[in-house]
């Protein structure tokens, strides 16, 4: 059963103001559930990747091309700490598309 969190509204507001938003917390605190819960309320379509899933990891063989192809969508990277080399690529992709 899902417990509504006051962070839902804050997360949606941050999403509309910032090019990247992180959800941090201890294991089993509901970070993934929270991210998935707000997807329908976001102002852009979302693509969700679980980076512990080999198939989802495989979509990032060319991460800059992947992110550039989704520049008009929200990309949710669950377990992003599993691929630390993505962070510089994310920064580059975000900076390329900032207005």
PDB file of N, CA, C and O in Angstrom, residues 26-91:
ATOM      1  N   UNK A  26      17.891   6.518   2.426  1.00  0.00           N
ATOM      2  CA  UNK A  26      18.350   5.166   2.752  1.00  0.00           C
ATOM      3  C   UNK A  26      17.599   4.105   1.948  1.00  0.00           C
ATOM      4  O   UNK A  26      16.554   4.377   1.357  1.00  0.00           O
ATOM      5  N   UNK A  27      18.152   2.917   1.956  1.00  0.00           N
ATOM      6  CA  UNK A  27      17.502   1.788   1.273  1.00  0.00           C
ATOM      7  C   UNK A  27      16.097   1.594   1.813  1.00  0.00           C
ATOM      8  O   UNK A  27      15.836   1.774   2.990  1.00  0.00           O
ATOM      9  N   UNK A  28      15.211   1.203   0.911  1.00  0.00           N
ATOM     10  CA  UNK A  28      13.841   0.850   1.261  1.00  0.00           C
ATOM     11  C   UNK A  28      13.041   2.008   1.877  1.00  0.00           C
ATOM     12  O   UNK A  28      12.100   1.788   2.638  1.00  0.00           O
ATOM     13  N   UNK A  29      13.420   3.245   1.531  1.00  0.00           N
ATOM     14  CA  UNK A  29      12.709   4.412   2.066  1.00  0.00           C
ATOM     15  C   UNK A  29      11.574   4.868   1.149  1.00  0.00           C
ATOM     16  O   UNK A  29      10.800   5.730   1.521  1.00  0.00           O
ATOM     17  N   UNK A  30      11.508   4.323  -0.065  1.00  0.00           N
ATOM     18  CA  UNK A  30      10.437   4.680  -0.983  1.00  0.00           C
ATOM     19  C   UNK A  30      10.843   5.619  -2.099  1.00  0.00           C
ATOM     20  O   UNK A  30       9.996   6.235  -2.734  1.00  0.00           O
ATOM     21  N   UNK A  31      12.134   5.735  -2.384  1.00  0.00           N
ATOM     22  CA  UNK A  31      12.604   6.648  -3.437  1.00  0.00           C
ATOM     23  C   UNK A  31      12.062   6.246  -4.807  1.00  0.00           C
ATOM     24  O   UNK A  31      11.535   7.080  -5.540  1.00  0.00           O
ATOM     25  N   UNK A  32      12.162   4.968  -5.140  1.00  0.00           N
ATOM     26  CA  UNK A  32      11.659   4.481  -6.432  1.00  0.00           C
ATOM     27  C   UNK A  32      10.147   4.647  -6.508  1.00  0.00           C
ATOM     28  O   UNK A  32       9.619   5.114  -7.528  1.00  0.00           O
ATOM     29  N   UNK A  33       9.466   4.293  -5.468  1.00  0.00           N
ATOM     30  CA  UNK A  33       8.008   4.428  -5.431  1.00  0.00           C
ATOM     31  C   UNK A  33       7.598   5.877  -5.622  1.00  0.00           C
ATOM     32  O   UNK A  33       6.677   6.179  -6.381  1.00  0.00           O
ATOM     33  N   UNK A  34       8.288   6.789  -4.955  1.00  0.00           N
ATOM     34  CA  UNK A  34       8.006   8.215  -5.084  1.00  0.00           C
ATOM     35  C   UNK A  34       8.220   8.679  -6.523  1.00  0.00           C
ATOM     36  O   UNK A  34       7.365   9.365  -7.100  1.00  0.00           O
ATOM     37  N   UNK A  35       9.341   8.304  -7.111  1.00  0.00           N
ATOM     38  CA  UNK A  35       9.635   8.712  -8.492  1.00  0.00           C
ATOM     39  C   UNK A  35       8.562   8.207  -9.449  1.00  0.00           C
ATOM     40  O   UNK A  35       8.069   8.952 -10.302  1.00  0.00           O
ATOM     41  N   UNK A  36       8.183   6.956  -9.310  1.00  0.00           N
ATOM     42  CA  UNK A  36       7.165   6.384 -10.197  1.00  0.00           C
ATOM     43  C   UNK A  36       5.787   7.009  -9.947  1.00  0.00           C
ATOM     44  O   UNK A  36       5.004   7.184 -10.882  1.00  0.00           O
ATOM     45  N   UNK A  37       5.500   7.362  -8.714  1.00  0.00           N
ATOM     46  CA  UNK A  37       4.201   7.933  -8.360  1.00  0.00           C
ATOM     47  C   UNK A  37       3.975   9.288  -9.029  1.00  0.00           C
ATOM     48  O   UNK A  37       2.858   9.605  -9.425  1.00  0.00           O
ATOM     49  N   UNK A  38       5.014  10.101  -9.155  1.00  0.00           N
ATOM     50  CA  UNK A  38       4.834  11.452  -9.695  1.00  0.00           C
ATOM     51  C   UNK A  38       4.874  11.495 -11.227  1.00  0.00           C
ATOM     52  O   UNK A  38       4.525  12.523 -11.807  1.00  0.00           O
ATOM     53  N   UNK A  39       5.253  10.421 -11.883  1.00  0.00           N
ATOM     54  CA  UNK A  39       5.357  10.428 -13.347  1.00  0.00           C
ATOM     55  C   UNK A  39       4.096  10.977 -14.018  1.00  0.00           C
ATOM     56  O   UNK A  39       4.200  11.852 -14.877  1.00  0.00           O
ATOM     57  N   UNK A  40       2.895  10.538 -13.649  1.00  0.00           N
ATOM     58  CA  UNK A  40       1.702  11.056 -14.340  1.00  0.00           C
ATOM     59  C   UNK A  40       1.457  12.547 -14.104  1.00  0.00           C
ATOM     60  O   UNK A  40       0.735  13.183 -14.869  1.00  0.00           O
ATOM     61  N   UNK A  41       2.062  13.100 -13.069  1.00  0.00           N
ATOM     62  CA  UNK A  41       1.832  14.505 -12.743  1.00  0.00           C
ATOM     63  C   UNK A  41       2.883  15.450 -13.321  1.00  0.00           C
ATOM     64  O   UNK A  41       2.773  16.670 -13.182  1.00  0.00           O
ATOM     65  N   UNK A  42       3.893  14.909 -13.981  1.00  0.00           N
ATOM     66  CA  UNK A  42       4.945  15.744 -14.557  1.00  0.00           C
ATOM     67  C   UNK A  42       4.439  16.432 -15.815  1.00  0.00           C
ATOM     68  O   UNK A  42       3.541  15.934 -16.500  1.00  0.00           O
ATOM     69  N   UNK A  43       5.055  17.574 -16.143  1.00  0.00           N
ATOM     70  CA  UNK A  43       4.612  18.338 -17.306  1.00  0.00           C
ATOM     71  C   UNK A  43       5.183  17.813 -18.627  1.00  0.00           C
ATOM     72  O   UNK A  43       4.868  18.338 -19.683  1.00  0.00           O
ATOM     73  N   UNK A  44       6.024  16.788 -18.567  1.00  0.00           N
ATOM     74  CA  UNK A  44       6.579  16.167 -19.777  1.00  0.00           C
ATOM     75  C   UNK A  44       6.464  14.652 -19.646  1.00  0.00           C
ATOM     76  O   UNK A  44       6.426  14.114 -18.542  1.00  0.00           O
ATOM     77  N   UNK A  45       6.431  13.986 -20.788  1.00  0.00           N
ATOM     78  CA  UNK A  45       6.456  12.521 -20.786  1.00  0.00           C
ATOM     79  C   UNK A  45       7.755  12.051 -20.135  1.00  0.00           C
ATOM     80  O   UNK A  45       8.777  12.742 -20.198  1.00  0.00           O
ATOM     81  N   UNK A  46       7.716  10.892 -19.521  1.00  0.00           N
ATOM     82  CA  UNK A  46       8.883  10.399 -18.787  1.00  0.00           C
ATOM     83  C   UNK A  46       9.330   9.041 -19.307  1.00  0.00           C
ATOM     84  O   UNK A  46       8.513   8.215 -19.734  1.00  0.00           O
ATOM     85  N   UNK A  47      10.642   8.843 -19.255  1.00  0.00           N
ATOM     86  CA  UNK A  47      11.264   7.560 -19.560  1.00  0.00           C
ATOM     87  C   UNK A  47      11.948   7.114 -18.280  1.00  0.00           C
ATOM     88  O   UNK A  47      12.754   7.860 -17.714  1.00  0.00           O
ATOM     89  N   UNK A  48      11.611   5.921 -17.816  1.00  0.00           N
ATOM     90  CA  UNK A  48      12.157   5.390 -16.569  1.00  0.00           C
ATOM     91  C   UNK A  48      13.146   4.273 -16.877  1.00  0.00           C
ATOM     92  O   UNK A  48      12.832   3.346 -17.625  1.00  0.00           O
ATOM     93  N   UNK A  49      14.357   4.376 -16.305  1.00  0.00           N
ATOM     94  CA  UNK A  49      15.358   3.320 -16.446  1.00  0.00           C
ATOM     95  C   UNK A  49      15.804   2.876 -15.061  1.00  0.00           C
ATOM     96  O   UNK A  49      16.144   3.704 -14.217  1.00  0.00           O
ATOM     97  N   UNK A  50      15.811   1.575 -14.843  1.00  0.00           N
ATOM     98  CA  UNK A  50      16.348   0.988 -13.616  1.00  0.00           C
ATOM     99  C   UNK A  50      17.742   0.492 -13.961  1.00  0.00           C
ATOM    100  O   UNK A  50      17.890  -0.502 -14.686  1.00  0.00           O
ATOM    101  N   UNK A  51      18.755   1.159 -13.473  1.00  0.00           N
ATOM    102  CA  UNK A  51      20.122   0.839 -13.880  1.00  0.00           C
ATOM    103  C   UNK A  51      20.681  -0.405 -13.203  1.00  0.00           C
ATOM    104  O   UNK A  51      21.838  -0.748 -13.408  1.00  0.00           O
ATOM    105  N   UNK A  52      19.861  -1.120 -12.447  1.00  0.00           N
ATOM    106  CA  UNK A  52      20.224  -2.462 -11.991  1.00  0.00           C
ATOM    107  C   UNK A  52      19.698  -3.518 -12.971  1.00  0.00           C
ATOM    108  O   UNK A  52      20.043  -4.682 -12.857  1.00  0.00           O
ATOM    109  N   UNK A  53      18.882  -3.093 -13.917  1.00  0.00           N
ATOM    110  CA  UNK A  53      18.327  -3.985 -14.937  1.00  0.00           C
ATOM    111  C   UNK A  53      19.278  -3.981 -16.145  1.00  0.00           C
ATOM    112  O   UNK A  53      19.506  -2.930 -16.743  1.00  0.00           O
ATOM    113  N   UNK A  54      19.835  -5.124 -16.524  1.00  0.00           N
ATOM    114  CA  UNK A  54      20.779  -5.164 -17.652  1.00  0.00           C
ATOM    115  C   UNK A  54      20.206  -4.594 -18.949  1.00  0.00           C
ATOM    116  O   UNK A  54      20.925  -3.942 -19.720  1.00  0.00           O
ATOM    117  N   UNK A  55      18.938  -4.823 -19.209  1.00  0.00           N
ATOM    118  CA  UNK A  55      18.336  -4.293 -20.443  1.00  0.00           C
ATOM    119  C   UNK A  55      18.324  -2.766 -20.416  1.00  0.00           C
ATOM    120  O   UNK A  55      18.626  -2.121 -21.432  1.00  0.00           O
ATOM    121  N   UNK A  56      17.978  -2.179 -19.285  1.00  0.00           N
ATOM    122  CA  UNK A  56      17.978  -0.716 -19.176  1.00  0.00           C
ATOM    123  C   UNK A  56      19.394  -0.162 -19.255  1.00  0.00           C
ATOM    124  O   UNK A  56      19.643   0.864 -19.892  1.00  0.00           O
ATOM    125  N   UNK A  57      20.347  -0.846 -18.630  1.00  0.00           N
ATOM    126  CA  UNK A  57      21.756  -0.416 -18.724  1.00  0.00           C
ATOM    127  C   UNK A  57      22.223  -0.435 -20.173  1.00  0.00           C
ATOM    128  O   UNK A  57      22.979   0.427 -20.614  1.00  0.00           O
ATOM    129  N   UNK A  58      21.745  -1.417 -20.939  1.00  0.00           N
ATOM    130  CA  UNK A  58      22.142  -1.545 -22.336  1.00  0.00           C
ATOM    131  C   UNK A  58      21.689  -0.376 -23.190  1.00  0.00           C
ATOM    132  O   UNK A  58      22.322  -0.075 -24.205  1.00  0.00           O
ATOM    133  N   UNK A  59      20.624   0.302 -22.788  1.00  0.00           N
ATOM    134  CA  UNK A  59      20.169   1.459 -23.568  1.00  0.00           C
ATOM    135  C   UNK A  59      21.142   2.626 -23.448  1.00  0.00           C
ATOM    136  O   UNK A  59      21.065   3.572 -24.223  1.00  0.00           O
ATOM    137  N   UNK A  60      22.062   2.534 -22.504  1.00  0.00           N
ATOM    138  CA  UNK A  60      23.007   3.632 -22.277  1.00  0.00           C
ATOM    139  C   UNK A  60      24.402   3.336 -22.821  1.00  0.00           C
ATOM    140  O   UNK A  60      25.376   3.893 -22.337  1.00  0.00           O
ATOM    141  N   UNK A  61      24.488   2.484 -23.827  1.00  0.00           N
ATOM    142  CA  UNK A  61      25.800   2.215 -24.427  1.00  0.00           C
ATOM    143  C   UNK A  61      26.397   3.480 -25.025  1.00  0.00           C
ATOM    144  O   UNK A  61      27.608   3.665 -25.018  1.00  0.00           O
ATOM    145  N   UNK A  62      25.555   4.342 -25.571  1.00  0.00           N
ATOM    146  CA  UNK A  62      25.976   5.659 -26.048  1.00  0.00           C
ATOM    147  C   UNK A  62      25.115   6.681 -25.293  1.00  0.00           C
ATOM    148  O   UNK A  62      24.104   7.155 -25.820  1.00  0.00           O
ATOM    149  N   UNK A  63      25.507   7.020 -24.067  1.00  0.00           N
ATOM    150  CA  UNK A  63      24.630   7.824 -23.215  1.00  0.00           C
ATOM    151  C   UNK A  63      24.343   9.223 -23.742  1.00  0.00           C
ATOM    152  O   UNK A  63      23.212   9.694 -23.640  1.00  0.00           O
ATOM    153  N   UNK A  64      25.313   9.885 -24.339  1.00  0.00           N
ATOM    154  CA  UNK A  64      25.051  11.240 -24.836  1.00  0.00           C
ATOM    155  C   UNK A  64      24.016  11.217 -25.951  1.00  0.00           C
ATOM    156  O   UNK A  64      23.095  12.039 -25.971  1.00  0.00           O
ATOM    157  N   UNK A  65      24.136  10.269 -26.850  1.00  0.00           N
ATOM    158  CA  UNK A  65      23.137  10.127 -27.915  1.00  0.00           C
ATOM    159  C   UNK A  65      21.755   9.813 -27.323  1.00  0.00           C
ATOM    160  O   UNK A  65      20.745  10.362 -27.757  1.00  0.00           O
ATOM    161  N   UNK A  66      21.722   8.935 -26.328  1.00  0.00           N
ATOM    162  CA  UNK A  66      20.459   8.585 -25.677  1.00  0.00           C
ATOM    163  C   UNK A  66      19.814   9.813 -25.048  1.00  0.00           C
ATOM    164  O   UNK A  66      18.638  10.098 -25.273  1.00  0.00           O
ATOM    165  N   UNK A  67      20.576  10.564 -24.262  1.00  0.00           N
ATOM    166  CA  UNK A  67      20.016  11.741 -23.590  1.00  0.00           C
ATOM    167  C   UNK A  67      19.601  12.810 -24.596  1.00  0.00           C
ATOM    168  O   UNK A  67      18.559  13.441 -24.436  1.00  0.00           O
ATOM    169  N   UNK A  68      20.395  13.012 -25.631  1.00  0.00           N
ATOM    170  CA  UNK A  68      20.034  14.006 -26.646  1.00  0.00           C
ATOM    171  C   UNK A  68      18.756  13.617 -27.381  1.00  0.00           C
ATOM    172  O   UNK A  68      17.966  14.488 -27.751  1.00  0.00           O
ATOM    173  N   UNK A  69      18.533  12.324 -27.571  1.00  0.00           N
ATOM    174  CA  UNK A  69      17.318  11.891 -28.266  1.00  0.00           C
ATOM    175  C   UNK A  69      16.068  12.091 -27.408  1.00  0.00           C
ATOM    176  O   UNK A  69      14.957  12.087 -27.925  1.00  0.00           O
ATOM    177  N   UNK A  70      16.265  12.286 -26.125  1.00  0.00           N
ATOM    178  CA  UNK A  70      15.138  12.453 -25.195  1.00  0.00           C
ATOM    179  C   UNK A  70      15.115  13.846 -24.570  1.00  0.00           C
ATOM    180  O   UNK A  70      14.547  14.028 -23.493  1.00  0.00           O
ATOM    181  N   UNK A  71      15.679  14.821 -25.250  1.00  0.00           N
ATOM    182  CA  UNK A  71      15.821  16.155 -24.663  1.00  0.00           C
ATOM    183  C   UNK A  71      14.486  16.800 -24.287  1.00  0.00           C
ATOM    184  O   UNK A  71      14.444  17.679 -23.439  1.00  0.00           O
ATOM    185  N   UNK A  72      13.385  16.373 -24.891  1.00  0.00           N
ATOM    186  CA  UNK A  72      12.068  16.941 -24.575  1.00  0.00           C
ATOM    187  C   UNK A  72      11.281  16.078 -23.599  1.00  0.00           C
ATOM    188  O   UNK A  72      10.082  16.286 -23.425  1.00  0.00           O
ATOM    189  N   UNK A  73      11.951  15.117 -22.980  1.00  0.00           N
ATOM    190  CA  UNK A  73      11.283  14.226 -22.032  1.00  0.00           C
ATOM    191  C   UNK A  73      12.004  14.260 -20.689  1.00  0.00           C
ATOM    192  O   UNK A  73      13.146  14.691 -20.603  1.00  0.00           O
ATOM    193  N   UNK A  74      11.323  13.778 -19.693  1.00  0.00           N
ATOM    194  CA  UNK A  74      11.943  13.588 -18.384  1.00  0.00           C
ATOM    195  C   UNK A  74      12.562  12.206 -18.369  1.00  0.00           C
ATOM    196  O   UNK A  74      11.913  11.230 -18.734  1.00  0.00           O
ATOM    197  N   UNK A  75      13.821  12.123 -17.975  1.00  0.00           N
ATOM    198  CA  UNK A  75      14.505  10.840 -17.877  1.00  0.00           C
ATOM    199  C   UNK A  75      14.716  10.546 -16.395  1.00  0.00           C
ATOM    200  O   UNK A  75      15.326  11.344 -15.682  1.00  0.00           O
ATOM    201  N   UNK A  76      14.188   9.429 -15.954  1.00  0.00           N
ATOM    202  CA  UNK A  76      14.335   9.014 -14.562  1.00  0.00           C
ATOM    203  C   UNK A  76      15.337   7.875 -14.528  1.00  0.00           C
ATOM    204  O   UNK A  76      15.121   6.831 -15.156  1.00  0.00           O
ATOM    205  N   UNK A  77      16.440   8.096 -13.818  1.00  0.00           N
ATOM    206  CA  UNK A  77      17.497   7.092 -13.709  1.00  0.00           C
ATOM    207  C   UNK A  77      17.509   6.555 -12.287  1.00  0.00           C
ATOM    208  O   UNK A  77      18.030   7.198 -11.371  1.00  0.00           O
ATOM    209  N   UNK A  78      16.928   5.401 -12.103  1.00  0.00           N
ATOM    210  CA  UNK A  78      16.910   4.766 -10.794  1.00  0.00           C
ATOM    211  C   UNK A  78      18.223   4.007 -10.609  1.00  0.00           C
ATOM    212  O   UNK A  78      18.691   3.343 -11.534  1.00  0.00           O
ATOM    213  N   UNK A  79      18.817   4.131  -9.449  1.00  0.00           N
ATOM    214  CA  UNK A  79      20.101   3.494  -9.136  1.00  0.00           C
ATOM    215  C   UNK A  79      21.239   4.045  -9.995  1.00  0.00           C
ATOM    216  O   UNK A  79      22.145   3.325 -10.398  1.00  0.00           O
ATOM    217  N   UNK A  80      21.203   5.353 -10.252  1.00  0.00           N
ATOM    218  CA  UNK A  80      22.217   5.993 -11.104  1.00  0.00           C
ATOM    219  C   UNK A  80      23.625   5.852 -10.528  1.00  0.00           C
ATOM    220  O   UNK A  80      24.610   5.875 -11.276  1.00  0.00           O
ATOM    221  N   UNK A  81      23.739   5.672  -9.224  1.00  0.00           N
ATOM    222  CA  UNK A  81      25.068   5.518  -8.613  1.00  0.00           C
ATOM    223  C   UNK A  81      25.785   4.271  -9.118  1.00  0.00           C
ATOM    224  O   UNK A  81      26.990   4.142  -8.969  1.00  0.00           O
ATOM    225  N   UNK A  82      25.064   3.355  -9.764  1.00  0.00           N
ATOM    226  CA  UNK A  82      25.675   2.145 -10.327  1.00  0.00           C
ATOM    227  C   UNK A  82      26.565   2.450 -11.530  1.00  0.00           C
ATOM    228  O   UNK A  82      27.413   1.634 -11.906  1.00  0.00           O
ATOM    229  N   UNK A  83      26.352   3.621 -12.164  1.00  0.00           N
ATOM    230  CA  UNK A  83      27.142   4.004 -13.338  1.00  0.00           C
ATOM    231  C   UNK A  83      27.656   5.434 -13.114  1.00  0.00           C
ATOM    232  O   UNK A  83      27.158   6.393 -13.709  1.00  0.00           O
ATOM    233  N   UNK A  84      28.640   5.614 -12.245  1.00  0.00           N
ATOM    234  CA  UNK A  84      29.103   6.966 -11.912  1.00  0.00           C
ATOM    235  C   UNK A  84      29.641   7.755 -13.100  1.00  0.00           C
ATOM    236  O   UNK A  84      29.591   8.984 -13.103  1.00  0.00           O
ATOM    237  N   UNK A  85      30.100   7.066 -14.136  1.00  0.00           N
ATOM    238  CA  UNK A  85      30.622   7.776 -15.310  1.00  0.00           C
ATOM    239  C   UNK A  85      29.516   8.485 -16.088  1.00  0.00           C
ATOM    240  O   UNK A  85      29.796   9.265 -17.002  1.00  0.00           O
ATOM    241  N   UNK A  86      28.259   8.261 -15.727  1.00  0.00           N
ATOM    242  CA  UNK A  86      27.146   8.981 -16.373  1.00  0.00           C
ATOM    243  C   UNK A  86      27.064  10.441 -15.947  1.00  0.00           C
ATOM    244  O   UNK A  86      26.544  11.266 -16.688  1.00  0.00           O
ATOM    245  N   UNK A  87      27.559  10.772 -14.764  1.00  0.00           N
ATOM    246  CA  UNK A  87      27.368  12.126 -14.255  1.00  0.00           C
ATOM    247  C   UNK A  87      27.970  13.213 -15.143  1.00  0.00           C
ATOM    248  O   UNK A  87      27.296  14.209 -15.430  1.00  0.00           O
ATOM    249  N   UNK A  88      29.204  13.074 -15.643  1.00  0.00           N
ATOM    250  CA  UNK A  88      29.714  14.099 -16.564  1.00  0.00           C
ATOM    251  C   UNK A  88      28.918  14.175 -17.872  1.00  0.00           C
ATOM    252  O   UNK A  88      28.724  15.246 -18.436  1.00  0.00           O
ATOM    253  N   UNK A  89      28.441  13.016 -18.350  1.00  0.00           N
ATOM    254  CA  UNK A  89      27.646  12.987 -19.580  1.00  0.00           C
ATOM    255  C   UNK A  89      26.313  13.697 -19.349  1.00  0.00           C
ATOM    256  O   UNK A  89      25.848  14.463 -20.194  1.00  0.00           O
ATOM    257  N   UNK A  90      25.700  13.450 -18.204  1.00  0.00           N
ATOM    258  CA  UNK A  90      24.448  14.127 -17.857  1.00  0.00           C
ATOM    259  C   UNK A  90      24.640  15.642 -17.825  1.00  0.00           C
ATOM    260  O   UNK A  90      23.841  16.389 -18.366  1.00  0.00           O
ATOM    261  N   UNK A  91      25.721  16.075 -17.182  1.00  0.00           N
ATOM    262  CA  UNK A  91      25.989  17.515 -17.110  1.00  0.00           C
ATOM    263  C   UNK A  91      26.129  18.105 -18.499  1.00  0.00           C
ATOM    264  O   UNK A  91      25.551  19.138 -18.818  1.00  0.00           O
TER     265      UNK A  91
END
